[in-house]
Short mmCIF file of C-alpha atoms in Angstrom, two decimals:
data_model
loop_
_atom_site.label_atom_id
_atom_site.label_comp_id
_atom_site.label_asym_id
_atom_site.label_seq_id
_atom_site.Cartn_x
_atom_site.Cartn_y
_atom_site.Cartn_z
CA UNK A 1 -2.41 -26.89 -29.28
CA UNK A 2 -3.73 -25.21 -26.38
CA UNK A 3 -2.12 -22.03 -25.49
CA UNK A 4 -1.68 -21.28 -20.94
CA UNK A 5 -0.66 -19.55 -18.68
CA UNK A 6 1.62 -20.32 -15.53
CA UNK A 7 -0.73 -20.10 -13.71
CA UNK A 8 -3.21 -22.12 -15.73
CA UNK A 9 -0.42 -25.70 -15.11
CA UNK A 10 -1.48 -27.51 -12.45
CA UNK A 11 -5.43 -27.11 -14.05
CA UNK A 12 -3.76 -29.18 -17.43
CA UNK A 13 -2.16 -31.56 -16.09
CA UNK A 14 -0.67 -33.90 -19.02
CA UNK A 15 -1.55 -32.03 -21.31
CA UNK A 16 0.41 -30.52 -24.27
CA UNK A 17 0.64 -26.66 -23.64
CA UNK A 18 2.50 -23.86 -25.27
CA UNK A 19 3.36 -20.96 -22.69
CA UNK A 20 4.70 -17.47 -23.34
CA UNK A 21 7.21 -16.62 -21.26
CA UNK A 22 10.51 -15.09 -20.04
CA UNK A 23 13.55 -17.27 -18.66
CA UNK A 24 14.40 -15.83 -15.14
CA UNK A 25 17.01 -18.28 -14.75
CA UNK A 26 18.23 -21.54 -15.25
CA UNK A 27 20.98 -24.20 -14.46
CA UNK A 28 21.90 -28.26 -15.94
CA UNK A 29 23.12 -30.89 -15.01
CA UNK A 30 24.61 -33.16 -17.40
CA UNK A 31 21.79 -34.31 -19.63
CA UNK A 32 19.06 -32.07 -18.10
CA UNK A 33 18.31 -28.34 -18.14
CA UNK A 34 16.03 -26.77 -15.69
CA UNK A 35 14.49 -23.64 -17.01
CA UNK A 36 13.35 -21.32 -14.49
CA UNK A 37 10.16 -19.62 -16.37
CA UNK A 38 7.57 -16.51 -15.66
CA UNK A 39 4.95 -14.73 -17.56
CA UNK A 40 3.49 -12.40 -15.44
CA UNK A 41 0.84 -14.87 -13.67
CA UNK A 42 2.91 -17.11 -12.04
CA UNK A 43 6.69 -18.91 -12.22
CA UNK A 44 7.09 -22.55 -13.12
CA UNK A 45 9.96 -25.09 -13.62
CA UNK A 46 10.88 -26.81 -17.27
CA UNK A 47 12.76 -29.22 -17.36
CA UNK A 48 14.13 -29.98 -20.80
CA UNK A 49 15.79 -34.00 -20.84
CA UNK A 50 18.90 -34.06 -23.48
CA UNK A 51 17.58 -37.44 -24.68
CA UNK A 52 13.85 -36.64 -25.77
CA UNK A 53 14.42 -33.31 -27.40
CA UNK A 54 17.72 -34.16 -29.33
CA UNK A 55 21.50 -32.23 -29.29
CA UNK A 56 20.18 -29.17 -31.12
CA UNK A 57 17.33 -28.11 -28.74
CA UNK A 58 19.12 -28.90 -26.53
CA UNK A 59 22.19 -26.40 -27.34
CA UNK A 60 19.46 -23.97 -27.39
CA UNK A 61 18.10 -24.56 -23.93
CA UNK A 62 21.37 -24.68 -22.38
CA UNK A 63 22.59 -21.19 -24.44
CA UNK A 64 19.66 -18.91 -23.51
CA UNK A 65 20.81 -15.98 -21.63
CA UNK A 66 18.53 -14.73 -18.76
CA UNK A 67 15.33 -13.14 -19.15
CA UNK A 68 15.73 -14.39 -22.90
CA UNK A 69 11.60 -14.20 -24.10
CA UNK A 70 10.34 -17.53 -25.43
CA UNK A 71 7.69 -19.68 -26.38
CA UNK A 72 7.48 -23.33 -24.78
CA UNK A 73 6.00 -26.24 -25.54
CA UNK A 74 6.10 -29.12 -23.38
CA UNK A 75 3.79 -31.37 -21.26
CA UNK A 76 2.26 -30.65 -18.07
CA UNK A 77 3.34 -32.59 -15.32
CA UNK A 78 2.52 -32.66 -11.48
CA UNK A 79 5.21 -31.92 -9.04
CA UNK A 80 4.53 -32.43 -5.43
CA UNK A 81 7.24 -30.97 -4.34
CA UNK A 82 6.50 -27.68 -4.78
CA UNK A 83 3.49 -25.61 -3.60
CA UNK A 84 2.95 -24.76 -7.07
CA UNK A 85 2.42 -28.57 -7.69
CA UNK A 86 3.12 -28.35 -11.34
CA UNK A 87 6.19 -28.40 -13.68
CA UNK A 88 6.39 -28.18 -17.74
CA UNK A 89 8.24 -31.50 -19.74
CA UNK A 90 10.04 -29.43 -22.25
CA UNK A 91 9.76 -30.68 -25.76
CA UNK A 92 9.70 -27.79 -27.95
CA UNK A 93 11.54 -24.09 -27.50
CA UNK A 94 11.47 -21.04 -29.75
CA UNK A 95 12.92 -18.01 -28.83
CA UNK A 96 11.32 -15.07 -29.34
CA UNK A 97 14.01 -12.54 -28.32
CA UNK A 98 17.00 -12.42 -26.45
CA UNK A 99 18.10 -10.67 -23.68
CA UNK A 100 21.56 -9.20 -23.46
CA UNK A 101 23.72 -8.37 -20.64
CA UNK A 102 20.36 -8.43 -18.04
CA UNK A 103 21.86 -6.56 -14.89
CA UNK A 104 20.14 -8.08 -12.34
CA UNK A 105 21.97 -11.62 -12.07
CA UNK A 106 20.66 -13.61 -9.24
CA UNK A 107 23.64 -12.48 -6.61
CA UNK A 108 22.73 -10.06 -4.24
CA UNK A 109 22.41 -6.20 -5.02
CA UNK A 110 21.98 -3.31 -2.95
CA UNK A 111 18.80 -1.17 -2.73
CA UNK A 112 20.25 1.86 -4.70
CA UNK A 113 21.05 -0.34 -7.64
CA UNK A 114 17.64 -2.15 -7.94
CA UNK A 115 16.09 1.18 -7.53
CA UNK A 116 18.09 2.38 -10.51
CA UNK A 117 16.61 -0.42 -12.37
CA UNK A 118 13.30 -0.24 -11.09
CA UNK A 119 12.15 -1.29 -14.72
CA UNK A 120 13.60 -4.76 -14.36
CA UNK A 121 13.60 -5.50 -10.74
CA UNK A 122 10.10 -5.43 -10.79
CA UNK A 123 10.78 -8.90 -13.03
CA UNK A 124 12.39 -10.78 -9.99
CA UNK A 125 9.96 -13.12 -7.74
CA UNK A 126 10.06 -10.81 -4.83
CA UNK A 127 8.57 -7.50 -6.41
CA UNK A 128 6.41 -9.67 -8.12
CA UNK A 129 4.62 -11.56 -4.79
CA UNK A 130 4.80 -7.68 -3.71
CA UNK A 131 3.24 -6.33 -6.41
CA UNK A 132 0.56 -9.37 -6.67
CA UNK A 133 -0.18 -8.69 -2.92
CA UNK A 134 -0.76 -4.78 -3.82
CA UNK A 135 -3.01 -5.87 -6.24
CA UNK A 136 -5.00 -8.23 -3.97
CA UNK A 137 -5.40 -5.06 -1.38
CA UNK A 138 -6.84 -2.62 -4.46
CA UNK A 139 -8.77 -5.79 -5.15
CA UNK A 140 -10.24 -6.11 -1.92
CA UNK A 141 -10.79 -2.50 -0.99
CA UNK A 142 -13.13 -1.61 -4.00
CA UNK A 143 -14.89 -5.18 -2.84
CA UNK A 144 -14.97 -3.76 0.96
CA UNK A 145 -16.62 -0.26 0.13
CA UNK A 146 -18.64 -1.58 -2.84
CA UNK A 147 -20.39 -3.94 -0.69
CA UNK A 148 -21.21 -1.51 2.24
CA UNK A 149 -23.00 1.33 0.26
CA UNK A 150 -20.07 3.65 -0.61
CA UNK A 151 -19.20 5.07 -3.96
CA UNK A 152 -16.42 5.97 -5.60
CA UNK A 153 -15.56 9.45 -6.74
CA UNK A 154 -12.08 10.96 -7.85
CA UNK A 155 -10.98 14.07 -6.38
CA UNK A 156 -8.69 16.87 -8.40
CA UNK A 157 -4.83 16.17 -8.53
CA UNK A 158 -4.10 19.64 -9.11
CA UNK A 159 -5.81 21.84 -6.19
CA UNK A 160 -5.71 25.55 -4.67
CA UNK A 161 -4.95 24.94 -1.13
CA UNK A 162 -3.88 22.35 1.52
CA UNK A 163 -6.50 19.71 3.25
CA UNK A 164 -3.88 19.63 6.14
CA UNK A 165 -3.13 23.12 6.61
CA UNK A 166 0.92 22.73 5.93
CA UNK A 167 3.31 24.23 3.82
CA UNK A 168 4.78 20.81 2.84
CA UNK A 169 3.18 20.91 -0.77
CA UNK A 170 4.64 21.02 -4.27
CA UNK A 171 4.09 23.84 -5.97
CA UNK A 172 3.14 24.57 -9.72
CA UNK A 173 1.41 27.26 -12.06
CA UNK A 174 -2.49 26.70 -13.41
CA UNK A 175 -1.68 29.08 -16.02
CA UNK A 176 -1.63 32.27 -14.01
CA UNK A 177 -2.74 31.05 -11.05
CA UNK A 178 -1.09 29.50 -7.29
CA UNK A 179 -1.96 25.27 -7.24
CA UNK A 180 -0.41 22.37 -5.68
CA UNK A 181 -0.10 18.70 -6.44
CA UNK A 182 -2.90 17.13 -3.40
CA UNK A 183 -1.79 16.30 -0.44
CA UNK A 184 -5.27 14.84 0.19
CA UNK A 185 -8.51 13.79 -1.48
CA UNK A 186 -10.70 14.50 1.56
CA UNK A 187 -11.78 18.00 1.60
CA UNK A 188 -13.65 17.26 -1.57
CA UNK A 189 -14.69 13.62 -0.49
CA UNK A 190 -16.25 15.79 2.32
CA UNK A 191 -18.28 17.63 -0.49
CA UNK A 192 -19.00 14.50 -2.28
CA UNK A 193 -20.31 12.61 1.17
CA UNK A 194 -23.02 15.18 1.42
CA UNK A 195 -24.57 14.54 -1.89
CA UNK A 196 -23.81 10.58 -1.52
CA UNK A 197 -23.82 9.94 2.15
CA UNK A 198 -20.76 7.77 1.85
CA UNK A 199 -17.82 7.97 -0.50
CA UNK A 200 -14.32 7.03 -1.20
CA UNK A 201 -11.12 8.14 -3.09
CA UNK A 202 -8.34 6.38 -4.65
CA UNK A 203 -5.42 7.88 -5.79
CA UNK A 204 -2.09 9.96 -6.12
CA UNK A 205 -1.32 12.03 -3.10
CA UNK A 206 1.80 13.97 -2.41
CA UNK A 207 4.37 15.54 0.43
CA UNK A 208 7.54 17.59 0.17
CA UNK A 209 9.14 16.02 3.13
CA UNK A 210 12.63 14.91 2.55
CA UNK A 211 12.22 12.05 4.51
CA UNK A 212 14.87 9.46 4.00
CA UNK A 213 13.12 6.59 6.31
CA UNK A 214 12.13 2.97 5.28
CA UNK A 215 8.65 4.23 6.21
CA UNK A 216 8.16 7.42 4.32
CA UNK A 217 7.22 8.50 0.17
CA UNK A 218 7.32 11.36 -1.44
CA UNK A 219 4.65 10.44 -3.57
CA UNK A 220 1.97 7.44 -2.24
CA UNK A 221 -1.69 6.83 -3.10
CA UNK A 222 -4.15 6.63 -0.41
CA UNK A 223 -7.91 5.09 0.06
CA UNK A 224 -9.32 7.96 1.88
CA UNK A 225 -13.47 7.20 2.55
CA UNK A 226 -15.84 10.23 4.03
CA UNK A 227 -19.39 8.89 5.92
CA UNK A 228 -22.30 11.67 6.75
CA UNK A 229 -23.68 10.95 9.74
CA UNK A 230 -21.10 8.72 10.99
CA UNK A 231 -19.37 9.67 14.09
CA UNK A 232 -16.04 9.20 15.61
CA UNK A 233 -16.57 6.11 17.14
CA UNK A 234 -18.81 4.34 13.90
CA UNK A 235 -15.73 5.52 12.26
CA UNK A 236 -13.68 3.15 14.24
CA UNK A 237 -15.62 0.38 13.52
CA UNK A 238 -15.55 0.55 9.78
CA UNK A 239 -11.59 0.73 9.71
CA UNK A 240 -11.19 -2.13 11.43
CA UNK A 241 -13.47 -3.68 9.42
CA UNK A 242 -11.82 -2.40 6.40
CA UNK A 243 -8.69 -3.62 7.28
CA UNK A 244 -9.87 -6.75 8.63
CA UNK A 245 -11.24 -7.74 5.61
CA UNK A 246 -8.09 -6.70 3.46
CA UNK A 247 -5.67 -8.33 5.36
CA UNK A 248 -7.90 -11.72 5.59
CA UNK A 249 -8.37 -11.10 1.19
CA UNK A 250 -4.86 -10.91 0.93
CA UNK A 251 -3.87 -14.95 3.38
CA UNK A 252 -7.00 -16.19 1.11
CA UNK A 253 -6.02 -15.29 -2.35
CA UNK A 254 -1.82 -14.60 -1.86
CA UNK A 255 -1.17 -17.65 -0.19
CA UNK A 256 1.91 -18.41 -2.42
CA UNK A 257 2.48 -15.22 -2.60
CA UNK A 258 3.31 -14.50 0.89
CA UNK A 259 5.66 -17.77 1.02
CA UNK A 260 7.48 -16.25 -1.73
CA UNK A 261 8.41 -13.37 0.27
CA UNK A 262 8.91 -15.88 3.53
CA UNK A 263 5.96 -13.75 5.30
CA UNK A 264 5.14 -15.40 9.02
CA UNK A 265 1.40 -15.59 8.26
CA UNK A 266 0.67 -16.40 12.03
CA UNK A 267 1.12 -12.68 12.71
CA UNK A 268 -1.69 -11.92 9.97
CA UNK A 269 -4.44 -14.13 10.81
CA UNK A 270 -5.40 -12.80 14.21
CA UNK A 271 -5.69 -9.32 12.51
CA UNK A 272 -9.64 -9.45 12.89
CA UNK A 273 -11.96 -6.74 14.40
CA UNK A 274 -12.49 -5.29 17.17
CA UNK A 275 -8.81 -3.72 17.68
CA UNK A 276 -7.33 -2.22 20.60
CA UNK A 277 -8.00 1.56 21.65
CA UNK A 278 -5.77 2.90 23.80
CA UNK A 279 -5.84 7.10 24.07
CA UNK A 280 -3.18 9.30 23.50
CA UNK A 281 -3.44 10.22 27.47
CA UNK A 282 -2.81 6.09 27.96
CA UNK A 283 0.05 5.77 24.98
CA UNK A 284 2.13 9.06 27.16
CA UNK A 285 1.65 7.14 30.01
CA UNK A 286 2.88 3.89 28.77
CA UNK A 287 5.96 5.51 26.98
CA UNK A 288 6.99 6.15 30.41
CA UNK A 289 6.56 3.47 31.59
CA UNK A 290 8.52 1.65 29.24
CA UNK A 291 11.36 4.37 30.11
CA UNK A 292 10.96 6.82 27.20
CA UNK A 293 11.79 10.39 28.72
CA UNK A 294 11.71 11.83 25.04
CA UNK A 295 8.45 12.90 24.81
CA UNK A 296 6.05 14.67 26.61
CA UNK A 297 2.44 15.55 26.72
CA UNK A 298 1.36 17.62 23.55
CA UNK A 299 4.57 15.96 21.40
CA UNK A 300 3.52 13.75 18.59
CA UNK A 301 4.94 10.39 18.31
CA UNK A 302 8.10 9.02 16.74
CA UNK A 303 8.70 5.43 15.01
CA UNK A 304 10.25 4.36 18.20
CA UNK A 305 6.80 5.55 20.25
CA UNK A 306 5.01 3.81 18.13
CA UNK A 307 6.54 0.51 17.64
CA UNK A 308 7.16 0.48 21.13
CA UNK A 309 2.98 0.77 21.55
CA UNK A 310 2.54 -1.86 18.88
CA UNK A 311 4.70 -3.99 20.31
CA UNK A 312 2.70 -4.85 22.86
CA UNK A 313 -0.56 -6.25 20.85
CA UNK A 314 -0.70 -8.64 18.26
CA UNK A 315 -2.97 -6.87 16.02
CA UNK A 316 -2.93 -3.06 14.91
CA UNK A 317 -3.92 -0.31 17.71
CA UNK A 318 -5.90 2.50 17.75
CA UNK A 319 -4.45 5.74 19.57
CA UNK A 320 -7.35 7.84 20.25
CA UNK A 321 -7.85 11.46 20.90
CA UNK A 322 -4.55 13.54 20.01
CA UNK A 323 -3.79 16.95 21.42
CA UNK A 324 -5.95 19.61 19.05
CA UNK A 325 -2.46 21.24 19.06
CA UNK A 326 -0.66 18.94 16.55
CA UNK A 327 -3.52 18.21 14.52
CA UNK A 328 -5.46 19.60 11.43
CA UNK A 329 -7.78 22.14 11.74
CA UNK A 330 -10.62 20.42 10.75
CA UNK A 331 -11.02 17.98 13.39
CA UNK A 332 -14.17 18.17 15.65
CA UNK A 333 -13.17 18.67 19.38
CA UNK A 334 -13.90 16.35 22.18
CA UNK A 335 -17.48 17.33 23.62
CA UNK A 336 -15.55 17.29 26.98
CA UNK A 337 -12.17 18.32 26.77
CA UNK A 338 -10.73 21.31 24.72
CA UNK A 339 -7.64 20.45 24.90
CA UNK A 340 -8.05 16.93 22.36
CA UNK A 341 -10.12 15.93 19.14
CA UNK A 342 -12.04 13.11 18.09
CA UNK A 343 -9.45 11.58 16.11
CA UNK A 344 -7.39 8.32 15.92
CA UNK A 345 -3.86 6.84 14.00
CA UNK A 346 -3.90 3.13 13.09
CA UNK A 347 -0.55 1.61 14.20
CA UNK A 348 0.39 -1.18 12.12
CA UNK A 349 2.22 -4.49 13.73
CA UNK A 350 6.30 -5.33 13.39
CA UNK A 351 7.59 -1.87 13.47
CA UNK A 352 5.41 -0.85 10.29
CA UNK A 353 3.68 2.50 12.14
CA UNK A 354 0.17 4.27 11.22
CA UNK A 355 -1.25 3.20 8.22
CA UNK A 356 -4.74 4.94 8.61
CA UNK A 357 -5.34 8.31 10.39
CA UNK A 358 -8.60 9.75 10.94
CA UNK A 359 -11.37 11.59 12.95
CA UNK A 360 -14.68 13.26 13.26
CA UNK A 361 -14.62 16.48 11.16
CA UNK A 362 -16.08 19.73 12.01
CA UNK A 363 -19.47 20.93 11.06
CA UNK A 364 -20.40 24.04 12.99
CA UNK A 365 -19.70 26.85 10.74
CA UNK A 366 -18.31 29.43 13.36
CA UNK A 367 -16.28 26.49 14.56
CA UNK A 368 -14.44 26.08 11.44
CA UNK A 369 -14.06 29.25 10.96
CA UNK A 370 -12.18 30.27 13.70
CA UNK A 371 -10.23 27.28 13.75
CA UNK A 372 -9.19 28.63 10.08
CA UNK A 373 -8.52 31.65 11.08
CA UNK A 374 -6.28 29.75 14.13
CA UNK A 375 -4.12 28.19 11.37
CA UNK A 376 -3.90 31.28 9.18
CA UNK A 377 -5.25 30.18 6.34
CA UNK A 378 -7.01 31.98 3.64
CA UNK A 379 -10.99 32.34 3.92
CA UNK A 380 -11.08 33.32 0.26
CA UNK A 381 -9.14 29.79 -0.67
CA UNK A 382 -11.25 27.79 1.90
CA UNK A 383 -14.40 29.24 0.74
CA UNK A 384 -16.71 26.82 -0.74
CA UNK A 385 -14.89 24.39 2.33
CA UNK A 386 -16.74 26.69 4.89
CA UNK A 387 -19.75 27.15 2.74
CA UNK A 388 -20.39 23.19 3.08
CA UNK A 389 -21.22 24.29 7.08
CA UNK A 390 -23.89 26.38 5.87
CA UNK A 391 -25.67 24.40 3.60
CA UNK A 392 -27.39 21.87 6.02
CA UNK A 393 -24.13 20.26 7.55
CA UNK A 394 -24.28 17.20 9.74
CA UNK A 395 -21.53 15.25 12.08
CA UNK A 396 -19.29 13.28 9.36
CA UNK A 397 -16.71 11.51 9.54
CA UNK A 398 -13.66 10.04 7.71
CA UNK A 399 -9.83 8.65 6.94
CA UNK A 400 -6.85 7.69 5.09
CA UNK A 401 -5.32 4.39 4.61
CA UNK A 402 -1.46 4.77 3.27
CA UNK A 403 -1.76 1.95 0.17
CA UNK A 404 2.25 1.44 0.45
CA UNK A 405 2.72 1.55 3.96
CA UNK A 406 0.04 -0.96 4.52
CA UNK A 407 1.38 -3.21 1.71
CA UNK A 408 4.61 -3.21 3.39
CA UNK A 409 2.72 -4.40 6.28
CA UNK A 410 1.36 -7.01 5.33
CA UNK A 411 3.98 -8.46 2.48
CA UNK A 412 6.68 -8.19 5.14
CA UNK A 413 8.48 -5.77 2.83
CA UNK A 414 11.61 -3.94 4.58
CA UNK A 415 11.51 -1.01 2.63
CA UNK A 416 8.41 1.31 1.57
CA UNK A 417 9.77 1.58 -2.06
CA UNK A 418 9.26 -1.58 -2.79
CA UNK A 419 5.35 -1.36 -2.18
CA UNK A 420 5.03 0.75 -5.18
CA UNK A 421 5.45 0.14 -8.43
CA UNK A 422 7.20 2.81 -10.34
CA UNK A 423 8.94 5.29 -7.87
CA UNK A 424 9.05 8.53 -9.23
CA UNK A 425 11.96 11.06 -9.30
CA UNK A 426 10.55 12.67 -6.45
CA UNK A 427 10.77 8.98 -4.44
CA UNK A 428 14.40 8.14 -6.11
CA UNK A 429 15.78 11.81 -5.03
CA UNK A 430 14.59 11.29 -1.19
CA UNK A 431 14.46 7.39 -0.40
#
């Protein structure tokens, strides 16, 4: 007997399959039982008919507690009523293992709870379409950078000093010496992009910011790329490709996915390049218009600033050219203004804020240095930073993409927790 997946159903249709799988829930009705099954690739109805499988299996269907583990046998029928367009003729069960006193019934819950039992919710349909959507966007960003010339390389966890200049870090020992979990990848994808022209990191990045918004982490992972010779506006062009092609991976290969979580998938497909770019000059401006008196020149933005700018285009926006003043220290200055850098924030659609931030970096050695020596931070510590503007630098450029906040994005997730899979202590102390 063939053994399937889920997934695998509507590909064997009538034939006789066994499945591994878990019951996620289940109801009858008289002299039928309708077994609501997952394993991991998919979720599929069984429907187990008192008459063809006898009293005793059927006893057994009916008495199976939720998320009870099983195997099924049964044969594989087409349902077109559902967008799965498959469903499993029960004729066989045996259970494997079963579940007792499963916690997360299928009445509502509050956050706080499924957070405490992160393990399991991560079981239920939603987190699952979530996670399978995260997946698709890993998926799809090693496919984006892959096939335009960049190459991967993994930057320390553990590091000496701060990529953004702050004192928002976590601190630890290295035996007998000062280090910090990273903030940020991209000093040494920097490094990297001068002996491979273009690179990209993916991984762990942390900031102690008690933050307790539906947009904020304490610990995320972020794609962060670095291109030699590639200036501020080439840099432009490449994020919106990136997250063109993402968000375009994701309606291809999540479609049921996304009607899981009841995503309006209208407001996705026009997210193609070019974006809108609008300067930070413009976005003031605009603010004011729209009758915030809040903020003023030289103030970085809030959530409300920047749904209010989203909200009026239907694809993510480009804010261009932030006051040098609240940015880091390593962004390269306009050629004519001193007063802004060659930089830009991606603001996400629907209230969902930046997802990618990123500029020009500097290159001119004295530059750097005094703008080091403007953010008091140690020369010693920066060193081999500075040294990379002796040793034949050349205009670069780079960015981050926030993995979670851009999976909120485009799932249609309400919270940023949900976008990752295993929240830390650090995420569960400051939601």
């Amino acid at each position: 007997m063939k053994k399937i997946m889920i997934k695998d159903m509507p590909n064997n249709i009538g034939e006789t399959v066994k499945i591994g799988a878990w019951l996620a829930n289940k109801r009858s009705s008289g002299k039928l039982a309708f077994l609501q099954l997952r394993d991991g690739s998919g979720f599929a109805q069984g429907v187990v008919v008192k008459e063809e499988v006898g009293e005793e299996l059927f006893a057994v269907a009916k008495g199976m507690t939720q998320e009870t583990s099983l195997y099924v046998i049964g044969e594989v029928k087409a349902d077109d009523r559902s967008s799965f367009g498959a469903e499993l003729n029960v004729t066989g069960i045996e259970v494997i293992s079963a579940a007792n006193d499963y916690p997360i019934t299928p009445k509502e819950h509050g956050t706080e709870f499924l957070m405490d039992n992160r393990h399991l919710w991560l079981r239920s349909r939603k987190q699952h379409a979530i996670m399978k959507v995260r997946n698709e966007i890993i998926r799809a960003t090693y496919e984006f950078f892959n096939e335009n010339g960049f190459t991967k390389m993994d930057p320390p966890i553990l590091t000496g000093s701060s990529p953004e200049g702050t004192s928002e870090l976590f601190h630890t020992k290295y035996f007998d010496e000062d280090a910090f979990l990273s903030q940020s990848g991209q000093l040494y994808m920097e490094a990297a992009a001068m002996a491979l022209g273009k690179v990209f990191s993916f991984g762990p990045t942390f900031r102690a910011e008690k933050s307790k918004t539906r947009r904020h982490l304490i610990e995320f992972w972020m794609i962060e790329p670095e291109m030699a010779f590639v200036e501020h506006d080439e840099s432009l062009e490449v994020q919106e490709q990136y997250v063109s092609h993402i968000v375009q991976s994701v309606l291809k290969n999540c479609k049921l996915d996304l009607e899981r979580l009841g995503r309006d998938t209208s407001k996705l497909e026009n997210v193609k390049a070019p974006f809108p770019r609008i300067s930070y000059d413009e976005a003031i401006e605009f603010l004011h218009e729209q009758g915030f008196d809040d903020i003023q020149w030289g103030d970085d933005f809030g959530a409300p600033h920047e749904t209010a700018i989203a909200n009026h285009y239907d694809k993510p926006v480009f804010i261009t050219c932030y006051p040098i003043g609240i940015k880091p220290f390593y962004m390269q200055p306009h050629p004519e203004r001193d007063d802004v850098v060659l930089c830009a924030d991606l603001i996400a659609p629907e209230g969902y804020g930046e997802i990618i931030g990123g500029s020009e970096r500097i290159y001119d050695y004295e530059l750097m240095k005094s703008r080091l020596e403007e953010h008091n931070l140690s020369l010693d510590a920066y060193a081999w930073y500075l040294d990379l503007c002796k040793q034949g630098a050349v205009p670069h450029s780079g960015f981050g993409l926030g993995l979670e906040r851009t999976v909120a994005w485009i799932s249609g997730t309400e919270h940023i927790r949900e976008a990752i899979p295993f929240p830390r202590l650090l995420n569960r102390l400051y939601p």
